């Protein structure tokens, strides 16, 4: 039997052999690029396999013909098939019970891993998320597979990086490569995958990152194509030339996409809270959600699974405004209920489909309100697709390249990018989160982007505070204080009660110049009596406390209840340490360190 450390032993031996035989591999950047290529191949194989398993489930459970798509069907062959999502909910509920009995923590996804844990991911988490995602989508729940794709790509990349004992920043890059490869393989779109890795997982684009990420994306796309992965082209022929006057309506559509994305994220949260208030065990909620989604599937199968077939059908057909609007509402309800009830998956592809429907509805309204504008429904669908997806997923360049690589039409790039930027600005300024980071926020995390904030969490008040502080009893008179603490002997003193509990901060220069009677207690002259820090606070929380208090120095206490004084921290020292660590993090990300 292999010991737990055996893979690391083999990896060290392999690395030693390779570097002796190929001295070029001693260059860290070259080694990372080679590993990125390996990650891309693995991601391409796994994405293709997961997609095929789900397709086989659709064929087995719903009778979908080879080459067809569940959401592309016009109706379910048998009304009893509406119960299949509920059966999937039962299976998912059983996994919830099993995880609860095994006391597994909440799985970590690539964005959270890179932002908080230096790219460290668990293979157990990876397989759990991948399995639950395939069950959810395979049994018809209205969720996409992209969350599972990026999880397996990034999870295996993280393990590979740790086996080879790469530096923290290289681990993060390789995790981004895994996500990039997964998206590239899923959509046959290397540039889309690469910028997904840059914008959403790694959090920065630099020369040090471009070679490994592009290597992973291209190798994943080629691997998926080799193993029979289904490409994602949108056949748009005979599109009219865009005029300058059409840019304004399309920018408006971008804003509408951003607003719709915010509404969708709030809706999913509301439904999730609604299920929580039902006092029903979490293992039963997917069953209830599956019943509702199955009933919606009886109305139209377009709401089932991720929606690949429905999206292609939407571009191929010319439905009326009422039909488009009704499908939009039904798909939105199915996706929100699926996620809110506990099915595993994401809104990546659902946001593309909903955005395309929003764009077509926008074109229909414009045809009634302002026919002279000449908004083409297909172009509006592409612009709406990317705009809404930018708000939900994040990453304007990611979605712009997806539109470019899926339509193969360069003329759309400018208007798509402009509308995507409008959507991104609206979401950032009014909401501040993508769907992934919004769900982290609901769990109490502070992640707003993929930038590594792990160093911010390790930079705590306890590590920065001064312990050599001078204290004095708060009952001391002003005259006694002036005798005990001469001007120039200290800048500030902490006032405490006889139990060493915090009372306030005394600014020495201010007390020496205070015109009050010498018999007044220094307690009455203390500042910041209600504002304190605790050792576990990170730099961000501490800075916010300084700002609220309008203070330049604050006492550090053991806890907020007893307020036993431990030390003192000044805002100037806090900001200097923050700037030092931020500069170091930027150098690491740019490859200068």
XYZ file of C-alpha atoms in Angstrom:
593
model
C 0.000 0.000 0.000
C 1.250 3.480 -0.888
C 1.829 5.914 1.942
C 0.223 9.378 1.858
C 3.562 10.979 0.987
C 4.402 8.536 -1.809
C 3.086 10.772 -4.671
C 5.208 13.670 -3.412
C 8.257 11.377 -3.252
C 7.708 10.274 -6.863
C 7.159 13.890 -7.936
C 10.446 15.005 -6.343
C 12.296 12.159 -8.042
C 10.692 12.963 -11.395
C 11.526 16.635 -11.034
C 15.138 15.803 -10.155
C 15.486 13.500 -13.181
C 13.936 16.042 -15.532
C 16.046 18.943 -14.335
C 19.227 16.874 -14.689
C 18.341 15.776 -18.193
C 16.686 19.021 -19.276
C 18.410 21.989 -17.590
C 15.863 24.335 -19.176
C 13.305 23.072 -16.671
C 15.255 24.728 -13.882
C 13.690 27.942 -15.154
C 10.550 28.290 -13.051
C 8.496 29.899 -15.820
C 9.181 27.066 -18.276
C 8.204 24.439 -15.714
C 4.929 26.230 -15.005
C 4.121 26.407 -18.725
C 4.770 22.665 -19.143
C 2.579 21.858 -16.160
C -0.082 24.185 -17.571
C -0.095 22.141 -20.768
C -0.599 18.967 -18.735
C -3.422 20.663 -16.799
C -5.058 21.700 -20.066
C -5.008 18.144 -21.406
C -6.511 16.804 -18.172
C -9.183 19.505 -18.187
C -10.095 18.743 -21.807
C -10.488 15.028 -21.080
C -12.520 15.530 -17.913
C -14.820 18.176 -19.391
C -15.545 15.933 -22.371
C -16.208 12.969 -20.078
C -18.536 14.928 -17.783
C -20.451 16.341 -20.734
C -20.844 12.875 -22.263
C -22.054 11.364 -18.975
C -24.743 14.030 -18.684
C -25.743 13.548 -22.323
C -26.005 9.797 -21.738
C -28.224 10.450 -18.706
C -30.467 12.670 -20.829
C -30.727 9.929 -23.427
C -31.480 7.276 -20.807
C -33.941 9.300 -18.727
C -35.598 11.618 -21.247
C -35.139 9.729 -24.511
C -32.976 12.422 -26.086
C -31.612 11.171 -29.400
C -27.824 11.024 -30.028
C -26.607 14.473 -30.994
C -29.727 16.119 -29.552
C -30.156 18.283 -26.496
C -32.712 18.017 -23.706
C -33.548 21.732 -23.758
C -33.885 21.628 -27.527
C -36.892 19.284 -27.385
C -40.315 20.720 -28.185
C -42.046 18.654 -25.493
C -41.432 15.775 -23.118
C -42.233 12.398 -24.628
C -44.049 11.244 -21.475
C -45.592 13.432 -18.746
C -44.076 11.097 -16.141
C -40.661 12.414 -17.189
C -41.544 15.553 -15.248
C -40.772 13.507 -12.108
C -37.162 12.897 -13.139
C -35.807 16.167 -11.641
C -37.453 15.175 -8.333
C -35.667 11.804 -8.495
C -32.445 13.711 -9.039
C -33.377 15.763 -5.978
C -33.688 12.556 -3.953
C -30.213 11.432 -5.030
C -28.800 14.855 -4.243
C -30.518 14.815 -0.850
C -28.866 11.477 -0.074
C -25.448 13.011 -0.824
C -26.320 15.879 1.537
C -27.088 13.373 4.318
C -23.883 11.463 3.625
C -21.777 14.641 3.715
C -23.461 15.680 6.949
C -22.701 12.319 8.569
C -19.090 12.542 7.406
C -18.951 16.148 8.728
C -17.585 17.619 5.518
C -17.155 21.383 5.445
C -18.520 23.582 2.655
C -16.509 22.800 -0.524
C -14.117 25.472 -1.816
C -14.306 26.560 -5.460
C -11.422 27.991 -7.575
C -12.263 31.674 -6.988
C -12.423 31.209 -3.224
C -9.314 29.013 -3.206
C -7.228 31.596 -5.053
C -8.586 34.537 -3.086
C -8.257 33.081 0.402
C -6.130 29.952 0.419
C -3.316 30.552 -2.063
C -4.840 28.151 -4.590
C -5.040 25.187 -2.211
C -7.998 22.956 -3.140
C -9.194 19.580 -1.929
C -9.662 16.708 -4.356
C -12.508 15.514 -2.128
C -14.267 18.852 -2.665
C -13.561 18.555 -6.373
C -15.163 15.141 -6.773
C -18.128 16.075 -4.562
C -18.939 19.181 -6.602
C -18.395 17.398 -9.924
C -20.637 14.501 -8.908
C -23.412 16.696 -7.558
C -23.288 18.907 -10.648
C -23.632 15.926 -12.990
C -26.551 14.560 -10.967
C -28.273 17.943 -10.988
C -27.895 18.643 -14.704
C -28.228 14.989 -15.753
C -31.637 14.696 -14.071
C -32.874 17.919 -15.662
C -32.391 20.596 -12.985
C -31.991 24.016 -14.571
C -28.291 24.455 -13.827
C -25.129 24.475 -15.906
C -22.109 22.195 -15.758
C -19.526 24.981 -15.884
C -19.105 25.045 -12.085
C -18.259 21.357 -12.171
C -15.950 21.820 -15.150
C -13.892 24.548 -13.511
C -13.844 22.632 -10.226
C -12.278 19.510 -11.709
C -9.826 21.464 -13.855
C -8.688 23.690 -10.994
C -8.798 20.982 -8.332
C -6.476 18.676 -10.238
C -4.238 21.630 -11.147
C -3.967 22.563 -7.470
C -3.022 19.016 -6.495
C -0.435 18.818 -9.293
C 1.085 22.142 -8.233
C 1.364 21.035 -4.621
C 2.873 17.674 -5.581
C 5.631 19.554 -7.396
C 5.922 21.979 -4.450
C 5.413 25.106 -6.522
C 5.480 28.546 -4.957
C 2.228 30.033 -3.703
C 1.863 32.370 -6.693
C 2.600 29.547 -9.148
C -0.075 27.410 -7.473
C -2.565 30.222 -7.994
C -1.559 30.559 -11.652
C -1.954 26.826 -12.212
C -5.397 26.860 -10.577
C -6.318 29.633 -13.022
C -4.962 27.464 -15.828
C -7.259 24.628 -14.759
C -10.309 26.886 -14.860
C -9.197 28.402 -18.172
C -8.738 24.983 -19.702
C -12.153 23.816 -18.487
C -14.010 26.771 -20.025
C -11.953 26.579 -23.222
C -12.824 22.890 -23.593
C -16.500 23.456 -22.788
C -16.975 26.130 -25.462
C -14.153 25.298 -27.897
C -13.002 28.862 -27.204
C -9.367 29.234 -26.055
C -9.455 33.021 -25.701
C -12.666 32.838 -23.677
C -11.126 30.251 -21.391
C -7.895 32.209 -21.003
C -9.646 35.426 -20.027
C -11.949 33.531 -17.689
C -8.796 32.457 -15.888
C -7.341 35.989 -15.937
C -10.440 37.940 -14.908
C -12.239 35.579 -12.560
C -9.704 33.238 -10.958
C -6.198 34.722 -11.087
C -7.474 38.285 -10.936
C -4.767 39.936 -13.019
C -3.385 39.845 -16.555
C 0.399 40.001 -16.824
C 3.195 38.749 -19.072
C 4.116 36.190 -16.418
C 0.611 34.685 -16.609
C -0.188 34.777 -20.303
C 2.047 31.887 -21.442
C 0.813 29.216 -18.984
C -2.847 30.268 -19.152
C -2.929 30.357 -22.956
C -1.066 27.035 -23.078
C -3.673 25.437 -20.832
C -6.594 26.923 -22.766
C -5.309 25.887 -26.192
C -4.284 22.380 -25.119
C -7.660 21.856 -23.410
C -9.592 23.009 -26.468
C -7.571 20.750 -28.792
C -7.929 17.805 -26.412
C -11.707 18.216 -26.161
C -11.932 18.401 -29.951
C -9.810 15.261 -30.265
C -12.033 13.326 -27.850
C -15.266 14.383 -29.492
C -16.275 17.395 -27.443
C -19.242 19.293 -28.876
C -18.239 22.794 -30.047
C -20.319 25.871 -29.309
C -20.717 27.813 -32.561
C -23.607 30.206 -33.090
C -24.455 30.217 -36.772
C -25.292 33.834 -37.620
C -25.472 34.522 -41.327
C -26.440 37.641 -43.244
C -26.215 40.062 -40.342
C -26.835 43.699 -41.313
C -24.036 46.217 -40.928
C -24.117 48.085 -37.634
C -24.656 51.834 -37.809
C -23.464 54.479 -35.360
C -27.061 55.267 -34.349
C -27.539 51.670 -33.137
C -24.797 51.899 -30.522
C -26.947 53.917 -28.129
C -29.775 51.321 -28.039
C -27.235 48.544 -27.594
C -25.586 50.423 -24.722
C -29.050 50.673 -23.182
C -29.401 46.916 -23.663
C -26.087 46.512 -21.819
C -27.496 48.456 -18.873
C -30.665 46.364 -18.963
C -28.528 43.213 -18.913
C -26.663 44.487 -15.855
C -29.895 45.386 -14.067
C -31.410 42.000 -14.929
C -28.329 40.202 -13.591
C -28.650 41.995 -10.240
C -32.346 41.076 -10.082
C -31.527 37.433 -10.875
C -28.927 37.219 -8.099
C -31.377 38.714 -5.599
C -34.114 36.340 -6.784
C -31.949 33.254 -6.231
C -31.130 34.514 -2.735
C -34.785 35.167 -1.919
C -35.824 31.693 -3.043
C -32.989 30.117 -1.067
C -34.097 32.021 2.030
C -37.682 30.969 1.347
C -36.670 27.307 1.367
C -34.715 27.898 4.589
C -37.826 29.336 6.259
C -39.884 26.252 5.407
C -38.218 24.381 8.287
C -37.636 21.467 5.936
C -34.412 19.496 6.163
C -31.836 20.482 3.547
C -31.851 16.941 2.138
C -35.541 17.287 1.167
C -35.372 20.719 -0.456
C -33.960 19.470 -3.809
C -36.889 17.054 -4.042
C -39.396 19.910 -3.727
C -37.370 22.012 -6.161
C -37.221 19.085 -8.579
C -41.005 18.704 -8.544
C -41.490 22.380 -9.410
C -38.823 22.329 -12.142
C -40.371 19.182 -13.610
C -43.773 20.899 -13.800
C -42.151 23.843 -15.592
C -40.530 21.321 -17.945
C -43.990 20.099 -18.905
C -44.719 23.604 -20.178
C -41.479 23.694 -22.197
C -38.342 21.523 -21.938
C -36.316 24.645 -22.770
C -36.129 25.323 -19.035
C -34.456 21.992 -18.261
C -30.729 21.397 -17.766
C -28.195 24.032 -18.847
C -29.968 25.189 -22.010
C -27.523 24.517 -24.871
C -30.209 23.198 -27.184
C -32.642 25.960 -26.256
C -30.055 28.661 -26.990
C -29.269 27.287 -30.427
C -32.966 26.887 -31.119
C -33.563 30.497 -30.079
C -31.015 31.717 -32.629
C -32.393 29.436 -35.329
C -36.073 30.315 -34.862
C -37.888 33.654 -35.010
C -40.354 33.514 -32.116
C -42.731 36.342 -31.268
C -42.255 38.717 -28.362
C -44.835 36.957 -26.148
C -43.188 33.544 -26.585
C -39.691 34.932 -25.905
C -40.884 36.742 -22.775
C -42.687 33.666 -21.445
C -39.647 31.414 -21.966
C -37.501 34.024 -20.207
C -39.774 34.003 -17.155
C -40.007 30.203 -17.072
C -36.233 29.679 -17.445
C -35.516 32.308 -14.800
C -37.930 30.623 -12.399
C -36.521 27.145 -13.102
C -32.896 28.241 -12.592
C -33.639 30.214 -9.427
C -35.686 27.366 -7.940
C -33.047 24.784 -8.859
C -30.244 26.710 -7.165
C -32.383 27.963 -4.284
C -33.551 24.463 -3.423
C -30.027 23.079 -3.277
C -29.214 21.638 -6.696
C -25.514 21.955 -7.494
C -24.456 23.998 -10.508
C -24.141 27.558 -11.676
C -25.719 30.288 -13.722
C -23.002 30.563 -16.381
C -24.945 29.057 -19.265
C -28.346 29.996 -17.890
C -27.213 33.638 -17.950
C -26.198 33.262 -21.612
C -29.606 31.834 -22.520
C -31.518 34.383 -20.448
C -29.430 37.176 -21.939
C -30.180 36.011 -25.476
C -33.894 35.996 -24.648
C -33.587 39.463 -23.118
C -31.870 40.695 -26.281
C -34.576 39.275 -28.526
C -37.286 40.773 -26.339
C -35.456 44.122 -26.505
C -35.351 43.909 -30.303
C -39.076 43.130 -30.344
C -39.884 46.139 -28.184
C -37.639 48.404 -30.276
C -39.409 47.221 -33.436
C -42.663 48.475 -31.923
C -41.347 51.656 -30.336
C -38.752 52.771 -32.894
C -38.842 50.688 -36.107
C -36.442 53.091 -37.828
C -33.615 52.024 -35.502
C -33.432 48.689 -37.314
C -32.245 46.547 -34.403
C -31.538 43.047 -35.701
C -32.881 40.358 -33.294
C -29.835 38.093 -33.735
C -27.366 40.891 -32.962
C -29.503 41.968 -30.009
C -29.507 38.382 -28.758
C -25.679 38.237 -28.821
C -25.375 41.620 -27.089
C -27.987 40.675 -24.483
C -26.360 37.279 -23.981
C -22.979 38.774 -23.140
C -24.316 41.738 -21.150
C -26.409 39.689 -18.756
C -23.679 37.056 -18.425
C -21.105 39.740 -17.553
C -23.293 40.858 -14.662
C -23.814 37.334 -13.345
C -20.442 35.744 -14.079
C -18.169 38.796 -14.230
C -15.459 39.366 -16.843
C -16.314 41.705 -19.749
C -13.413 40.471 -21.877
C -14.328 36.853 -21.202
C -17.818 37.326 -22.573
C -16.654 39.493 -25.457
C -14.293 36.766 -26.616
C -17.049 34.178 -26.169
C -19.224 36.175 -28.549
C -16.331 36.525 -30.990
C -15.284 32.866 -30.912
C -18.828 31.480 -31.002
C -20.131 33.695 -33.807
C -16.808 34.068 -35.724
C -17.973 37.622 -36.512
C -15.456 40.414 -35.837
C -17.990 43.149 -36.610
C -19.870 42.360 -33.392
C -16.840 42.741 -31.144
C -17.016 46.512 -30.646
C -20.689 46.730 -29.744
C -20.528 43.600 -27.577
C -17.552 44.962 -25.627
C -19.189 48.378 -25.181
C -22.434 46.852 -23.894
C -20.526 44.438 -21.636
C -18.569 47.293 -20.082
C -21.802 49.205 -19.409
C -23.228 46.133 -17.692
C -20.066 45.586 -15.650
C -19.951 49.228 -14.524
C -23.591 49.183 -13.460
C -23.195 45.967 -11.463
C -19.946 47.081 -9.855
C -21.195 50.527 -8.845
C -24.654 49.506 -7.609
C -24.186 45.925 -6.434
C -20.476 45.095 -6.276
C -20.579 41.316 -6.714
C -20.778 38.626 -9.356
C -22.939 35.568 -8.617
C -20.000 33.608 -7.148
C -18.730 36.399 -4.931
C -22.296 37.342 -3.919
C -22.819 33.843 -2.532
C -19.517 34.145 -0.642
C -20.781 37.437 0.764
C -23.955 35.747 2.008
C -21.749 33.243 3.855
C -19.913 36.085 5.583
C -16.861 36.279 3.315
C -15.531 39.594 1.988
C -14.458 38.480 -1.497
C -15.389 40.897 -4.259
C -12.922 39.735 -6.917
C -10.318 37.125 -7.649
C -7.428 39.170 -6.240
C -5.572 37.306 -3.522
C -6.682 38.672 -0.159
C -5.124 35.855 1.832
C -2.281 38.132 2.911
C -4.879 40.653 4.135
C -6.313 38.013 6.439
C -2.905 37.050 7.797
C -2.075 40.720 8.440
C -4.023 40.936 11.680
C -4.197 43.541 14.401
C -2.500 41.093 16.760
C 0.537 40.891 14.471
C 0.816 44.674 14.122
C -0.019 46.063 17.574
C 2.477 47.498 20.037
C 2.531 45.752 23.403
C 4.836 48.240 25.189
C 2.055 50.592 26.187
C 1.638 52.801 29.201
C -1.593 52.567 31.176
C -2.994 54.670 33.979
C -6.094 54.374 36.132
C -9.019 56.341 34.777
C -9.709 57.767 38.234
C -6.359 59.581 38.276
C -6.728 63.350 38.471
C -5.468 65.589 35.717
C -2.873 67.144 38.025
C -1.564 63.698 39.050
C -1.497 62.615 35.409
C 0.706 65.599 34.503
C 3.151 64.674 37.270
C 3.274 60.973 36.352
C 3.422 61.483 32.572
C 5.539 64.562 31.802
C 5.120 66.193 28.404
C 7.365 64.443 25.896
C 7.655 61.174 27.837
C 4.899 59.508 25.774
C 2.449 60.413 23.010
C -0.558 58.520 24.341
C -1.598 56.575 27.416
C -4.412 54.057 27.858
C -6.872 54.752 30.677
C -8.069 51.602 32.465
C -10.161 50.762 35.495
C -8.783 48.719 38.441
C -9.524 45.490 36.561
C -7.422 46.609 33.554
C -10.577 47.056 31.497
C -10.314 49.645 28.765
C -11.759 53.114 29.413
C -10.238 55.308 26.683
C -7.145 56.812 25.043
C -5.405 59.820 26.616
C -3.433 62.078 24.264
C -0.587 63.379 26.448
C -0.104 66.720 24.672
C -3.838 67.460 24.809
C -4.072 66.716 28.530
C -1.110 68.954 29.321
C -2.750 71.842 27.465
C -6.297 71.172 28.697
C -7.734 74.116 30.677
C -9.841 71.867 32.954
C -9.462 71.910 36.723
C -6.574 69.789 37.940
C -8.886 67.699 40.118
C -10.958 66.384 37.192
C -10.519 62.642 36.526
C -8.756 61.750 33.284
C -11.696 59.437 32.523
C -13.639 62.561 31.554
C -10.930 63.573 29.043
C -10.451 60.145 27.452
C -11.084 59.723 23.716
C -12.410 56.825 21.616
C -14.175 55.260 24.592
C -16.417 53.134 22.348
C -13.924 52.260 19.595
C -11.490 49.385 20.127
C -9.735 46.716 18.090
C -9.344 42.999 18.785
C -6.295 40.901 17.774
C -8.196 38.756 15.236
C -9.267 41.735 13.101
C -7.645 41.850 9.667
C -6.219 44.983 8.131
C -9.422 45.796 6.247
C -11.664 45.581 9.326
C -9.196 47.603 11.374
C -9.002 50.337 8.728
C -12.791 50.577 8.673
C -12.826 50.930 12.490
C -10.266 53.749 12.342
C -12.355 55.502 9.704
C -15.603 55.221 11.663
C -13.973 56.467 14.872
C -12.003 59.240 13.167
C -9.042 58.096 15.263
C -5.315 58.031 14.685
C -4.694 55.448 17.411
C -6.878 52.791 19.026
C -6.440 50.356 21.887
C -6.358 46.604 21.236
C -8.416 44.594 23.731
C -8.744 40.871 24.355
C -12.412 40.810 23.374
C -15.352 43.175 23.070
C -16.963 41.955 26.297
C -14.272 42.244 28.997
C -12.094 44.726 27.044
C -8.839 43.755 28.790
C -6.156 45.960 27.225
C -3.451 44.126 25.271
C -1.790 46.825 23.185
C -2.142 49.794 20.876
C -2.211 50.284 17.111
C -1.854 53.534 15.172
C -3.498 54.146 11.829
C -0.182 55.268 10.337
C 1.512 51.965 11.162
C -1.489 50.027 9.862
C -1.413 51.796 6.503
C 2.365 51.424 6.140
C 2.120 47.662 6.695
C -0.819 47.459 4.302
C 1.141 49.315 1.588
C 4.180 47.069 2.098
C 2.163 43.858 1.794
C 0.160 45.173 -1.152
C 3.340 46.083 -2.998
C 4.777 42.636 -2.285
C 1.602 40.930 -3.522
C 1.651 42.951 -6.737
C 5.295 42.062 -7.373
C 4.506 38.377 -6.860
C 1.546 38.533 -9.243
C 3.542 40.302 -11.931
C 6.365 37.789 -11.665
C 8.941 40.278 -10.385
C 9.414 38.509 -7.049
